[in-house]
Coordinates of C-alpha atoms in Angstrom, one line a residue:
Chain A
M1 CA 0.0 0.0 0.0
A2 CA 2.8 2.3 0.8
A3 CA 4.4 4.7 -1.8
K4 CA 7.2 3.1 -3.6
K5 CA 9.7 6.0 -3.6
P6 CA 10.9 6.9 -0.1
A7 CA 9.7 10.6 0.5
K8 CA 12.5 12.9 0.2
K9 CA 13.4 14.8 3.4
A10 CA 10.7 17.2 2.8
N11 CA 10.9 20.5 4.5
V12 CA 7.7 20.0 6.3
S13 CA 6.8 19.9 10.0
K14 CA 4.9 17.1 11.9
D15 CA 2.0 19.4 12.5
E16 CA 1.9 20.3 8.7
L17 CA 1.9 16.8 7.7
L18 CA -0.8 15.9 10.2
Q19 CA -3.0 18.7 8.9
Y20 CA -2.7 17.6 5.3
Y21 CA -3.6 14.0 6.4
K22 CA -6.6 15.2 8.2
D23 CA -7.6 17.7 5.4
M24 CA -7.3 15.0 2.7
L25 CA -9.1 12.4 4.8
L26 CA -12.0 14.7 5.4
I27 CA -12.5 15.2 1.7
R28 CA -12.3 11.4 1.1
R29 CA -14.7 10.5 3.9
F30 CA -17.0 13.2 3.0
E31 CA -17.2 12.1 -0.6
E32 CA -17.7 8.5 0.4
K33 CA -20.6 9.6 2.5
A34 CA -22.0 11.7 -0.3
G35 CA -21.9 8.7 -2.6
Q36 CA -23.8 6.7 0.1
L37 CA -26.4 9.3 0.4
Y38 CA -26.7 9.5 -3.2
G39 CA -27.3 5.8 -3.4
M40 CA -30.1 6.3 -0.7
G41 CA -31.8 8.9 -2.8
L42 CA -31.1 11.7 -0.3
I43 CA -28.9 13.5 -3.0
G44 CA -30.5 13.9 -6.4
G45 CA -29.3 15.4 -9.6
F46 CA -25.6 15.4 -10.5
C47 CA -22.8 14.6 -8.1
H48 CA -19.2 14.5 -9.0
L49 CA -16.9 13.0 -6.5
Y50 CA -13.4 14.2 -5.9
I51 CA -11.9 10.9 -4.5
G52 CA -8.3 10.4 -5.6
Q53 CA -7.6 14.1 -6.3
E54 CA -7.5 15.3 -2.7
A55 CA -3.8 16.3 -2.6
V56 CA -4.4 18.9 -5.4
V57 CA -6.7 21.3 -3.3
V58 CA -5.1 20.4 0.0
G59 CA -1.5 21.1 -1.3
L60 CA -2.6 24.4 -3.0
E61 CA -4.5 25.6 0.0
A62 CA -1.4 25.2 2.0
A63 CA 0.2 27.8 -0.3
A64 CA -2.6 30.3 0.0
K65 CA -3.0 33.1 2.5
E66 CA -6.2 34.9 3.7
G67 CA -7.9 36.8 1.0
D68 CA -6.8 34.6 -1.8
K69 CA -9.7 33.6 -3.9
R70 CA -10.6 30.2 -5.5
I71 CA -13.1 29.1 -8.2
T72 CA -13.7 25.7 -9.8
S73 CA -15.9 23.6 -11.9
Y74 CA -18.6 21.2 -10.9
R75 CA -16.4 18.7 -9.2
D76 CA -16.1 21.2 -6.3
H77 CA -16.8 19.5 -3.0
G78 CA -13.1 19.0 -2.2
H79 CA -12.3 22.7 -2.9
M80 CA -14.9 23.9 -0.5
L81 CA -13.9 21.7 2.3
A82 CA -10.2 22.4 1.7
C83 CA -10.8 26.2 2.0
G84 CA -12.5 25.8 5.3
M85 CA -16.1 25.8 4.5
D86 CA -18.4 23.9 6.9
P87 CA -19.1 20.2 5.9
K88 CA -22.6 20.6 7.2
G89 CA -23.5 23.4 4.8
V90 CA -21.9 21.6 1.9
M91 CA -23.6 18.3 2.7
A92 CA -27.0 20.1 3.1
E93 CA -26.6 21.7 0.0
L94 CA -26.1 18.3 -1.6
T95 CA -29.2 17.1 -0.2
G96 CA -31.1 20.4 -1.3
R97 CA -31.9 21.6 2.1
E98 CA -32.5 25.1 3.6
G99 CA -29.3 24.7 5.8
G100 CA -27.1 24.3 2.6
Y101 CA -24.7 27.0 1.4
S102 CA -27.1 28.1 -1.3
K103 CA -30.3 27.5 0.7
G104 CA -30.8 24.3 -1.4
K105 CA -31.0 26.3 -4.7
G106 CA -27.6 25.5 -6.0
G107 CA -26.8 21.7 -5.2
S108 CA -23.7 19.9 -5.8
M109 CA -22.5 22.2 -8.5
H110 CA -23.2 25.6 -7.2
M111 CA -22.0 26.7 -3.8
F112 CA -20.3 30.0 -2.9
S113 CA -18.7 31.3 0.4
K114 CA -17.9 34.9 0.3
E115 CA -16.4 34.5 3.8
K116 CA -13.9 31.9 2.6
H117 CA -13.5 33.5 -0.9
F118 CA -14.9 30.6 -2.7
Y119 CA -16.8 31.7 -5.8
G120 CA -18.3 28.5 -7.1
G121 CA -19.0 25.8 -8.2
H122 CA -19.7 26.3 -12.1
G123 CA -21.5 23.8 -14.2
I124 CA -20.4 25.1 -17.7
V125 CA -17.1 23.5 -18.6
A126 CA -14.3 26.3 -18.6
A127 CA -16.7 29.2 -17.9
Q128 CA -14.8 29.5 -14.5
V129 CA -11.5 30.2 -16.3
P130 CA -12.4 33.8 -17.6
L131 CA -14.4 34.2 -14.3
G132 CA -11.3 33.4 -12.3
A133 CA -9.2 35.8 -14.4
G134 CA -11.9 38.4 -13.6
L135 CA -11.6 37.8 -9.8
A136 CA -7.9 38.3 -10.2
F137 CA -8.7 41.5 -12.2
S138 CA -10.8 42.7 -9.1
D139 CA -7.8 42.3 -6.8
K140 CA -5.4 44.0 -9.2
Y141 CA -7.8 46.8 -9.7
K142 CA -8.0 47.2 -5.8
G143 CA -4.2 47.1 -5.5
N144 CA -3.9 44.3 -3.1
D145 CA -1.7 41.2 -3.4
N146 CA -4.3 38.5 -3.4
V147 CA -4.1 35.7 -5.9
T148 CA -7.0 33.7 -7.3
F149 CA -6.8 29.8 -7.8
T150 CA -8.6 29.0 -11.1
Y151 CA -9.2 25.3 -11.3
F152 CA -10.3 23.5 -14.4
G153 CA -9.9 20.0 -15.8
D154 CA -8.1 18.5 -18.8
G155 CA -11.5 18.4 -20.6
A156 CA -12.0 22.3 -20.1
A157 CA -8.5 22.8 -21.3
N158 CA -9.6 22.4 -24.9
Q159 CA -12.2 25.2 -24.6
G160 CA -11.5 28.3 -26.5
Q161 CA -12.4 30.7 -23.7
V162 CA -9.5 29.2 -21.7
Y163 CA -7.1 30.8 -24.3
E164 CA -9.0 34.1 -24.4
A165 CA -8.5 34.3 -20.6
Y166 CA -4.8 33.3 -20.9
N167 CA -4.3 36.1 -23.4
M168 CA -5.9 38.8 -21.3
A169 CA -4.5 37.6 -18.1
E170 CA -1.0 37.9 -19.4
L171 CA -1.7 41.0 -21.2
W172 CA -2.9 42.8 -18.0
D173 CA -0.5 40.7 -15.7
L174 CA -3.4 39.4 -13.6
P175 CA -2.6 37.5 -10.4
V176 CA -4.3 34.2 -11.2
V177 CA -2.8 30.7 -11.0
F178 CA -4.5 28.6 -13.6
V179 CA -4.7 25.1 -12.1
I180 CA -5.3 22.4 -14.6
E181 CA -6.4 19.3 -12.8
N182 CA -5.5 16.6 -15.3
N183 CA -7.3 13.6 -14.2
Q184 CA -6.8 12.0 -17.7
Y185 CA -10.5 11.7 -18.4
A186 CA -13.0 14.4 -19.6
M187 CA -16.0 12.5 -18.6
G188 CA -15.4 9.2 -20.6
T189 CA -12.9 10.7 -23.2
S190 CA -9.1 10.2 -22.3
T191 CA -6.8 12.9 -23.1
K192 CA -5.3 10.6 -25.9
R193 CA -8.6 10.7 -27.6
S194 CA -9.1 14.5 -27.3
T195 CA -5.8 16.1 -28.3
K196 CA -2.4 15.7 -29.8
S197 CA -1.1 18.3 -27.6
P198 CA -1.6 16.6 -24.2
S199 CA 1.0 18.7 -22.3
Y200 CA -1.6 21.3 -21.4
W201 CA 0.7 23.6 -19.4
E202 CA 2.8 24.1 -22.4
R203 CA 0.0 25.8 -24.2
G204 CA 0.6 28.7 -22.1
A205 CA 3.8 29.5 -23.7
A206 CA 2.0 30.8 -26.7
Y207 CA 0.6 33.6 -24.7
G208 CA 4.0 34.2 -22.6
I209 CA 2.7 32.4 -19.6
E210 CA 5.1 30.4 -17.4
G211 CA 4.1 27.0 -15.9
E212 CA 5.0 23.5 -15.1
E213 CA 3.7 20.1 -14.6
V214 CA 3.2 18.6 -11.1
D215 CA 2.8 15.3 -9.5
G216 CA -0.8 15.7 -8.1
M217 CA -0.7 12.6 -6.0
D218 CA 2.0 14.0 -3.7
V219 CA 0.6 16.9 -1.6
L220 CA 4.3 18.2 -0.7
K221 CA 5.1 18.6 -4.3
V222 CA 1.7 20.3 -5.0
K223 CA 2.3 22.7 -2.1
E224 CA 5.9 23.5 -3.4
A225 CA 4.6 24.2 -6.9
G226 CA 1.7 26.4 -5.5
E227 CA 4.1 28.3 -3.4
K228 CA 6.2 29.1 -6.4
A229 CA 3.2 30.0 -8.5
V230 CA 1.7 32.2 -5.9
A231 CA 5.1 34.1 -5.4
H232 CA 5.2 34.7 -9.1
C233 CA 1.6 36.1 -9.1
R234 CA 2.2 38.2 -5.9
A235 CA 5.4 39.7 -7.4
G236 CA 3.2 41.3 -10.1
K237 CA 4.6 39.0 -12.9
G238 CA 1.1 38.0 -14.1
P239 CA -0.4 34.5 -14.3
Y240 CA 1.1 31.0 -13.8
I241 CA -0.1 27.7 -14.9
L242 CA 0.2 24.5 -12.9
E243 CA -0.8 21.3 -14.7
I244 CA -1.4 18.8 -11.9
K245 CA -1.4 15.2 -12.8
T246 CA -4.0 13.5 -10.7
Y247 CA -6.5 10.7 -11.0
R248 CA -10.1 10.2 -10.0
Y249 CA -11.0 6.8 -8.7
R250 CA -14.8 7.1 -9.1
G251 CA -16.7 7.6 -12.3
H252 CA -17.4 11.1 -13.8
S253 CA -20.6 11.3 -12.0
M254 CA -22.7 8.8 -10.0
S255 CA -24.3 7.3 -13.2
D256 CA -20.9 6.6 -14.8
P257 CA -20.1 2.9 -15.0
A258 CA -16.6 3.9 -16.2
K259 CA -16.3 1.4 -19.0
Y260 CA -13.7 3.5 -20.6
R261 CA -10.9 2.4 -18.5
T262 CA -10.0 -1.0 -16.7
R263 CA -10.5 -1.8 -13.1
E264 CA -6.7 -2.7 -13.0
E265 CA -5.7 0.9 -14.1
V266 CA -7.7 2.4 -11.2
Q267 CA -6.5 -0.2 -8.7
K268 CA -2.8 0.2 -9.6
I269 CA -3.0 3.9 -9.0
R270 CA -4.9 3.4 -5.6
D271 CA -2.2 1.0 -4.5
E272 CA 0.8 2.7 -5.7
R273 CA 0.1 6.4 -5.6
D274 CA -2.7 7.2 -3.3
P275 CA -2.2 10.7 -2.0
I276 CA -3.4 9.9 1.5
E277 CA -1.6 6.7 1.9
Q278 CA 1.7 8.6 1.0
V279 CA 1.2 11.0 3.8
R280 CA 0.2 8.2 6.2
D281 CA 3.4 6.4 5.3
M282 CA 5.5 9.4 5.9
L283 CA 3.7 10.1 9.3
L284 CA 4.4 6.5 10.5
T285 CA 7.9 6.0 9.1
G286 CA 8.9 9.5 10.3
K287 CA 7.5 8.4 13.7
H288 CA 5.4 11.7 13.6
A289 CA 2.3 9.6 14.6
S290 CA 1.5 6.1 15.8
E291 CA -1.2 3.7 14.3
D292 CA -3.4 4.7 17.3
D293 CA -2.9 8.3 16.7
L294 CA -4.0 7.9 13.1
K295 CA -7.0 5.7 14.2
A296 CA -8.1 8.5 16.4
I297 CA -7.8 11.0 13.5
D298 CA -10.0 8.6 11.4
K299 CA -12.6 8.5 14.2
E300 CA -12.6 12.2 14.6
I301 CA -13.1 12.8 10.9
K302 CA -15.8 10.1 10.6
S303 CA -17.8 11.9 13.4
V304 CA -17.6 15.2 11.6
V305 CA -18.8 13.6 8.4
N306 CA -21.6 11.8 10.3
E307 CA -22.7 15.0 11.8
A308 CA -22.8 16.7 8.4
A309 CA -24.8 13.9 7.1
E310 CA -27.3 14.1 10.0
F311 CA -27.6 17.8 9.5
S312 CA -28.2 17.4 5.9
K313 CA -31.1 15.0 6.6
E314 CA -32.6 17.1 9.2
S315 CA -32.4 20.4 7.7
P316 CA -35.8 21.3 6.1
E317 CA -36.4 21.4 2.4
P318 CA -36.7 25.1 1.2
G319 CA -40.1 26.4 1.1
L320 CA -41.8 26.9 -2.5
D321 CA -41.6 30.7 -2.1
E322 CA -37.8 30.3 -2.5
L323 CA -38.5 29.7 -6.1
Y324 CA -39.2 33.4 -6.4
T325 CA -36.5 34.9 -4.3
D326 CA -32.9 35.8 -5.0
I327 CA -33.6 36.5 -8.7
Y328 CA -33.0 40.2 -8.5
M329 CA -31.3 42.2 -5.8
E330 CA -33.9 43.9 -3.5
A331 CA -33.5 47.6 -3.9
E332 CA -31.9 49.2 -0.9
A333 CA -34.4 51.2 1.2
Chain B
M1 CA -16.3 66.4 -69.2
A2 CA -16.2 68.2 -65.8
T3 CA -16.7 66.0 -62.7
E4 CA -18.7 67.1 -59.7
I5 CA -17.2 66.3 -56.4
L6 CA -20.1 65.5 -54.1
M7 CA -20.3 65.8 -50.2
P8 CA -19.4 62.2 -49.0
A9 CA -21.1 60.2 -46.3
L10 CA -18.3 59.4 -44.1
S11 CA -20.1 57.2 -41.6
P12 CA -23.3 55.1 -41.9
T13 CA -25.4 57.5 -40.0
M14 CA -24.1 60.8 -41.6
E15 CA -26.7 62.8 -43.4
E16 CA -24.9 66.2 -43.4
G17 CA -21.6 67.6 -42.3
T18 CA -19.3 70.5 -42.0
L19 CA -16.9 71.4 -44.7
A20 CA -14.3 72.3 -42.3
K21 CA -11.3 73.0 -44.5
W22 CA -10.3 72.9 -48.1
L23 CA -6.7 71.6 -48.6
V24 CA -6.8 72.5 -52.3
K25 CA -7.6 75.8 -54.2
E26 CA -9.2 76.5 -57.6
G27 CA -6.4 75.8 -60.2
D28 CA -4.6 73.1 -58.3
T29 CA -3.9 69.8 -60.1
V30 CA -5.1 66.7 -58.2
A31 CA -4.5 63.0 -58.5
S32 CA -6.4 60.2 -57.2
G33 CA -5.7 59.7 -53.5
D34 CA -4.8 63.4 -52.9
I35 CA -6.5 64.8 -49.8
L36 CA -8.9 67.5 -50.9
A37 CA -10.7 68.6 -47.7
E38 CA -11.4 68.0 -44.1
I39 CA -14.9 67.2 -43.3
E40 CA -16.5 67.0 -39.9
T41 CA -19.1 64.2 -39.5
D42 CA -21.3 63.7 -36.4
K43 CA -18.5 61.7 -34.8
A44 CA -15.0 63.0 -36.0
T45 CA -13.2 65.0 -38.6
M46 CA -12.2 63.0 -41.5
E47 CA -9.9 63.6 -44.4
F48 CA -11.6 63.4 -47.9
E49 CA -9.7 62.1 -50.8
A50 CA -9.8 62.8 -54.6
V51 CA -11.0 59.8 -56.7
D52 CA -10.8 61.5 -60.2
E53 CA -7.7 63.4 -61.4
G54 CA -7.8 66.7 -63.0
V55 CA -7.8 70.3 -62.1
I56 CA -10.0 72.0 -59.4
G57 CA -12.1 74.1 -61.5
K58 CA -14.4 75.7 -59.1
I59 CA -15.1 75.4 -55.3
L60 CA -18.9 75.6 -54.9
V61 CA -19.1 75.3 -51.0
A62 CA -16.8 77.5 -49.0
E63 CA -14.8 76.2 -46.1
G64 CA -16.5 76.6 -42.8
T65 CA -20.0 75.9 -44.2
E66 CA -22.1 73.8 -41.8
G67 CA -25.0 71.5 -42.7
V68 CA -23.8 70.6 -46.0
S69 CA -26.1 67.7 -47.1
V70 CA -24.6 64.4 -48.3
N71 CA -24.4 64.3 -52.1
T72 CA -24.3 68.1 -52.6
A73 CA -21.8 69.2 -55.2
I74 CA -19.0 70.9 -53.4
A75 CA -16.4 71.3 -56.1
I76 CA -15.9 70.7 -59.8
I77 CA -12.9 68.9 -61.4
L78 CA -12.0 69.7 -65.0
E79 CA -10.5 67.5 -67.5
E80 CA -7.6 68.5 -69.7
G81 CA -8.8 71.4 -72.2
E82 CA -11.8 72.4 -70.1
S83 CA -12.0 75.8 -68.5
A84 CA -13.8 77.0 -65.4
D85 CA -15.8 79.4 -67.6
D86 CA -17.3 76.4 -69.5
V87 CA -18.5 74.9 -66.2
A88 CA -20.0 78.2 -64.9
A89 CA -22.3 78.3 -68.0
A90 CA -23.4 74.6 -67.4
P91 CA -26.6 74.1 -65.6
A92 CA -26.5 74.3 -61.8
P93 CA -25.5 71.1 -60.1
T94 CA -28.5 69.0 -59.2
A95 CA -27.9 67.9 -55.6
A96 CA -31.5 67.6 -54.7
A97 CA -32.1 64.8 -57.1
P98 CA -31.8 61.8 -54.9
E99 CA -34.0 63.4 -52.3
A100 CA -37.1 63.3 -54.4
P101 CA -37.9 59.5 -54.2
A102 CA -36.9 59.4 -50.6
A103 CA -39.5 62.2 -49.8
T104 CA -42.2 60.2 -51.6
T105 CA -41.4 57.2 -49.5
Q106 CA -41.5 59.2 -46.2
E107 CA -44.9 60.6 -47.2
A108 CA -46.3 57.2 -48.1
A109 CA -45.4 55.6 -44.9
P110 CA -47.7 57.3 -42.4
A111 CA -50.8 56.4 -44.7
A112 CA -51.2 53.3 -42.6
P113 CA -53.0 53.7 -39.4
V114 CA -50.4 54.6 -36.8
A115 CA -50.9 54.7 -33.2
V116 CA -48.9 57.7 -32.1
V117 CA -47.2 56.8 -28.9
T118 CA -46.3 59.5 -26.7
P119 CA -44.0 59.0 -23.8
A120 CA -45.7 58.5 -20.5
E121 CA -45.4 62.0 -19.2
A122 CA -46.5 60.8 -15.7
D123 CA -43.0 59.1 -15.4
I124 CA -41.4 62.4 -15.5
P125 CA -41.6 64.3 -12.2
E126 CA -43.1 67.8 -12.4
G127 CA -40.5 70.6 -12.5
T128 CA -37.8 68.4 -14.0
E129 CA -35.5 70.6 -16.0
M130 CA -35.2 69.4 -19.6
K131 CA -31.9 69.6 -21.5
P132 CA -31.3 68.9 -25.2
T133 CA -28.7 66.2 -25.8
T134 CA -28.1 63.2 -28.0
V135 CA -28.6 59.6 -27.0
R136 CA -24.9 59.1 -27.4
E137 CA -24.0 61.8 -25.0
A138 CA -26.7 60.9 -22.5
L139 CA -25.1 57.3 -22.4
R140 CA -21.7 58.7 -21.9
D141 CA -22.8 61.2 -19.3
A142 CA -24.6 58.6 -17.4
M143 CA -21.5 56.3 -17.3
A144 CA -19.3 59.2 -16.3
E145 CA -21.7 60.2 -13.5
E146 CA -21.5 56.6 -12.1
M147 CA -17.9 56.4 -12.5
R148 CA -17.4 59.7 -10.6
S149 CA -19.6 58.6 -7.8
N150 CA -18.3 55.0 -7.4
E151 CA -14.6 54.0 -7.7
D152 CA -15.6 50.4 -8.4
V153 CA -17.3 51.2 -11.7
F154 CA -15.1 50.7 -14.7
L155 CA -15.6 50.3 -18.5
M156 CA -14.3 47.5 -20.7
G157 CA -14.7 46.5 -24.3
E158 CA -13.4 46.8 -27.8
E159 CA -12.2 50.3 -28.7
V160 CA -13.8 51.9 -25.8
A161 CA -10.6 53.8 -24.7
E162 CA -8.1 55.1 -27.2
Y163 CA -10.5 55.0 -30.1
Q164 CA -13.0 56.8 -28.1
G165 CA -15.7 54.2 -28.7
A166 CA -16.5 52.5 -32.0
Y167 CA -19.7 54.5 -32.0
K168 CA -18.1 57.4 -29.8
I169 CA -20.2 56.5 -26.8
S170 CA -17.3 56.6 -24.5
Q171 CA -15.7 59.7 -26.1
G172 CA -13.7 61.6 -23.4
L173 CA -13.9 58.9 -20.7
L174 CA -10.4 57.7 -21.0
D175 CA -9.1 61.3 -20.6
E176 CA -11.3 61.7 -17.5
F177 CA -10.7 58.5 -15.9
G178 CA -7.5 56.9 -17.2
A179 CA -6.5 53.5 -18.5
R180 CA -7.1 51.7 -15.1
R181 CA -10.8 52.3 -15.5
V182 CA -11.4 52.7 -19.3
I183 CA -10.0 49.4 -20.7
D184 CA -9.6 48.4 -24.3
T185 CA -9.8 44.7 -24.7
P186 CA -8.8 42.3 -27.5
I187 CA -11.6 41.2 -29.9
T188 CA -12.6 38.4 -27.5
E189 CA -16.2 38.8 -26.5
H190 CA -16.6 35.5 -24.6
G191 CA -13.4 35.9 -22.8
F192 CA -13.9 39.5 -21.7
A193 CA -17.5 39.1 -20.8
G194 CA -16.4 36.2 -18.4
I195 CA -13.7 38.5 -16.9
G196 CA -16.2 41.2 -16.4
V197 CA -18.5 38.9 -14.6
G198 CA -15.6 37.5 -12.4
A199 CA -14.7 41.1 -11.7
A200 CA -18.3 41.7 -10.4
F201 CA -18.1 38.5 -8.3
G202 CA -15.0 40.1 -6.8
G203 CA -16.7 43.2 -5.8
L204 CA -16.4 45.6 -8.7
S205 CA -19.3 47.1 -10.8
P206 CA -18.3 46.6 -14.3
I207 CA -19.7 48.1 -17.6
V208 CA -18.9 45.7 -20.5
E209 CA -19.5 47.1 -23.8
F210 CA -20.3 45.0 -27.0
M211 CA -19.6 46.7 -30.2
T212 CA -23.1 45.4 -31.1
F213 CA -25.3 42.9 -29.3
N214 CA -24.8 40.7 -32.3
F215 CA -21.3 40.1 -31.2
A216 CA -22.5 39.4 -27.7
M217 CA -23.8 36.1 -29.1
Q218 CA -20.2 34.9 -28.5
A219 CA -20.6 35.9 -24.9
I220 CA -24.3 34.9 -24.2
D221 CA -23.2 32.0 -21.9
H222 CA -21.5 34.4 -19.5
I223 CA -24.4 36.7 -19.6
I224 CA -27.0 34.2 -18.8
N225 CA -25.2 31.2 -17.1
S226 CA -22.5 33.1 -15.2
A227 CA -24.2 36.5 -14.5
A228 CA -27.9 36.2 -14.5
K229 CA -28.2 32.9 -12.6
T230 CA -25.6 33.3 -9.8
L231 CA -27.6 35.3 -7.3
Y232 CA -30.4 32.7 -7.3
M233 CA -27.9 29.7 -7.4
S234 CA -25.9 31.1 -4.4
G235 CA -29.2 31.6 -2.4
G236 CA -28.8 35.3 -2.5
Q237 CA -25.2 35.2 -1.1
M238 CA -23.6 36.8 -4.1
G239 CA -24.5 37.9 -7.6
A240 CA -23.1 39.8 -10.5
P241 CA -23.7 43.5 -10.4
I242 CA -22.8 44.3 -13.9
V243 CA -24.0 46.3 -17.0
F244 CA -23.7 44.8 -20.5
R245 CA -24.3 47.7 -23.0
G246 CA -24.2 48.2 -26.8
P247 CA -26.2 49.0 -29.8
N248 CA -29.1 46.5 -30.5
G249 CA -31.6 46.0 -33.2
A250 CA -32.2 47.5 -36.6
A251 CA -29.2 49.2 -38.3
A252 CA -29.2 50.5 -41.8
R253 CA -27.7 48.4 -44.6
V254 CA -25.4 46.2 -42.7
G255 CA -27.1 42.8 -43.1
A256 CA -28.7 40.4 -40.8
Q257 CA -25.5 39.8 -38.6
H258 CA -25.4 43.3 -37.5
S259 CA -29.1 44.3 -37.1
H260 CA -30.7 41.6 -34.9
D261 CA -32.9 42.8 -32.0
Y262 CA -32.2 40.6 -29.0
A263 CA -34.2 42.6 -26.4
T264 CA -37.0 40.0 -26.2
W265 CA -34.6 37.2 -26.0
Y266 CA -32.8 38.6 -23.1
S267 CA -36.0 39.7 -21.5
Q268 CA -37.0 36.0 -21.1
V269 CA -34.0 35.4 -18.8
P270 CA -34.7 35.6 -14.9
G271 CA -32.0 37.7 -13.3
L272 CA -31.5 40.1 -16.2
K273 CA -33.0 43.4 -16.5
V274 CA -33.3 44.7 -20.1
V275 CA -33.4 48.5 -20.8
M276 CA -33.8 49.8 -24.3
P277 CA -34.2 53.5 -25.2

């Protein structure tokens, strides 16, 4: 189960490692619970799970500071938990309840938190890319040094608007980190079947944008690359691209039987490169934690997730009158 | 044979203009491409070039003359061997000729029963001081007023800054507000509409100009899916306070890709407010 390569003597403290372990484990257990609730009919509509990709958001959040913004696609639960949004509010939105972040009117793909600077949750593939550049525009306009993490997948990377956004982001030196979460499958279409230019980050060169490829199963490598990208943006040097090689264990959505890849392919990555197992291994071999310590963490996280699930069942459904609110801003009196 | 030089239409909407300055005088020899005069249209001062070659025989409209109708003869070019005296004897230029059929059409139109719609006077508070202006200036003044009172309002779009607006709506705004707040974009409607909506998410109040709403078809996803729906989908937590503006609807002689009226389309979308003068 353990990572094959010995982890290099990373410049990371015990507390940091434990934090990454907890953050990634929370996402995984939360997503497993969401899958279960979906199977029970408590979550309807679309539901895209993040299992396998946890190190991407946890690593990048470790490179962020207060005030930084994030925006992503519809596979968004992990991003919300990683930036500190309340698991109860997220789960209750999944079940379409009043206690959800969008009062039950957004669902799995559309949640927002001004407080945590999380700007969605967008269902149109790649739309979040110019939106993210626009968030970065707002920070540059205001003259602060905040950075926006704009996440999108390998599928979105073939959309034209990504390159319109690249062009303007570089032209105007916008402080945006374009994060390509390359999980190798755009729904059921592998990268091999969708492009002959599979090194997505290199496409930025056409617009003068620097970038690099990152091992997205290794949270420390993601954090390191994130810090580099963020420093570039904060120094006023414009955007930066991180193509993070990751893998989703589950199907595209709940209804995906995943016939486009083999069981063995998925199992091999789970066995050899799992991001959570890698950190667990580091914690144990580095004697930062005992098996018992980790069991205690597991237990603690399970209870957080169970509480979220309970809350998401107990919170009432929104009233019918909610259909007619929040369409226009109420005029200020 | 002498050739009349006619007052040109230098923009699609120009009906008359000012002959600001002659750059040639009677007796000068001109070749095709030489600049003959400067003419002020309703939007700008333009140079007017010779098409025919010859000698300027007579200048019919003096410089500084305002309100010269399009197609009025403004000068006469002579061919070799002709003299200005021959021209003087010729019948007066018939500038009015094209107007005759136009006038007939105009008279014919109101023959159909037309309900004369007067603006709802009740909407205008009593005692409001009225001031003559053009729609173009009114739009510009409205934007300038908002920009003066709110630092978070900015304008972005194609040719809004240095060119002073493709249709001169933003004339003068760059000078007053600077390049930080009046921003020329590349020709990339989908992208800059998205950046505008993102900036609105980030707390600014953008005005995004489309050169015409026909071009906004490239950006309609951001107008509807990103801007209009977010307030609802966030349960009222955040929306996109943004103005998309631009000319819409019928335009003269520019074809179907430049004259579509989208007002009713957008009026169907919850979360959008459509205003059309």
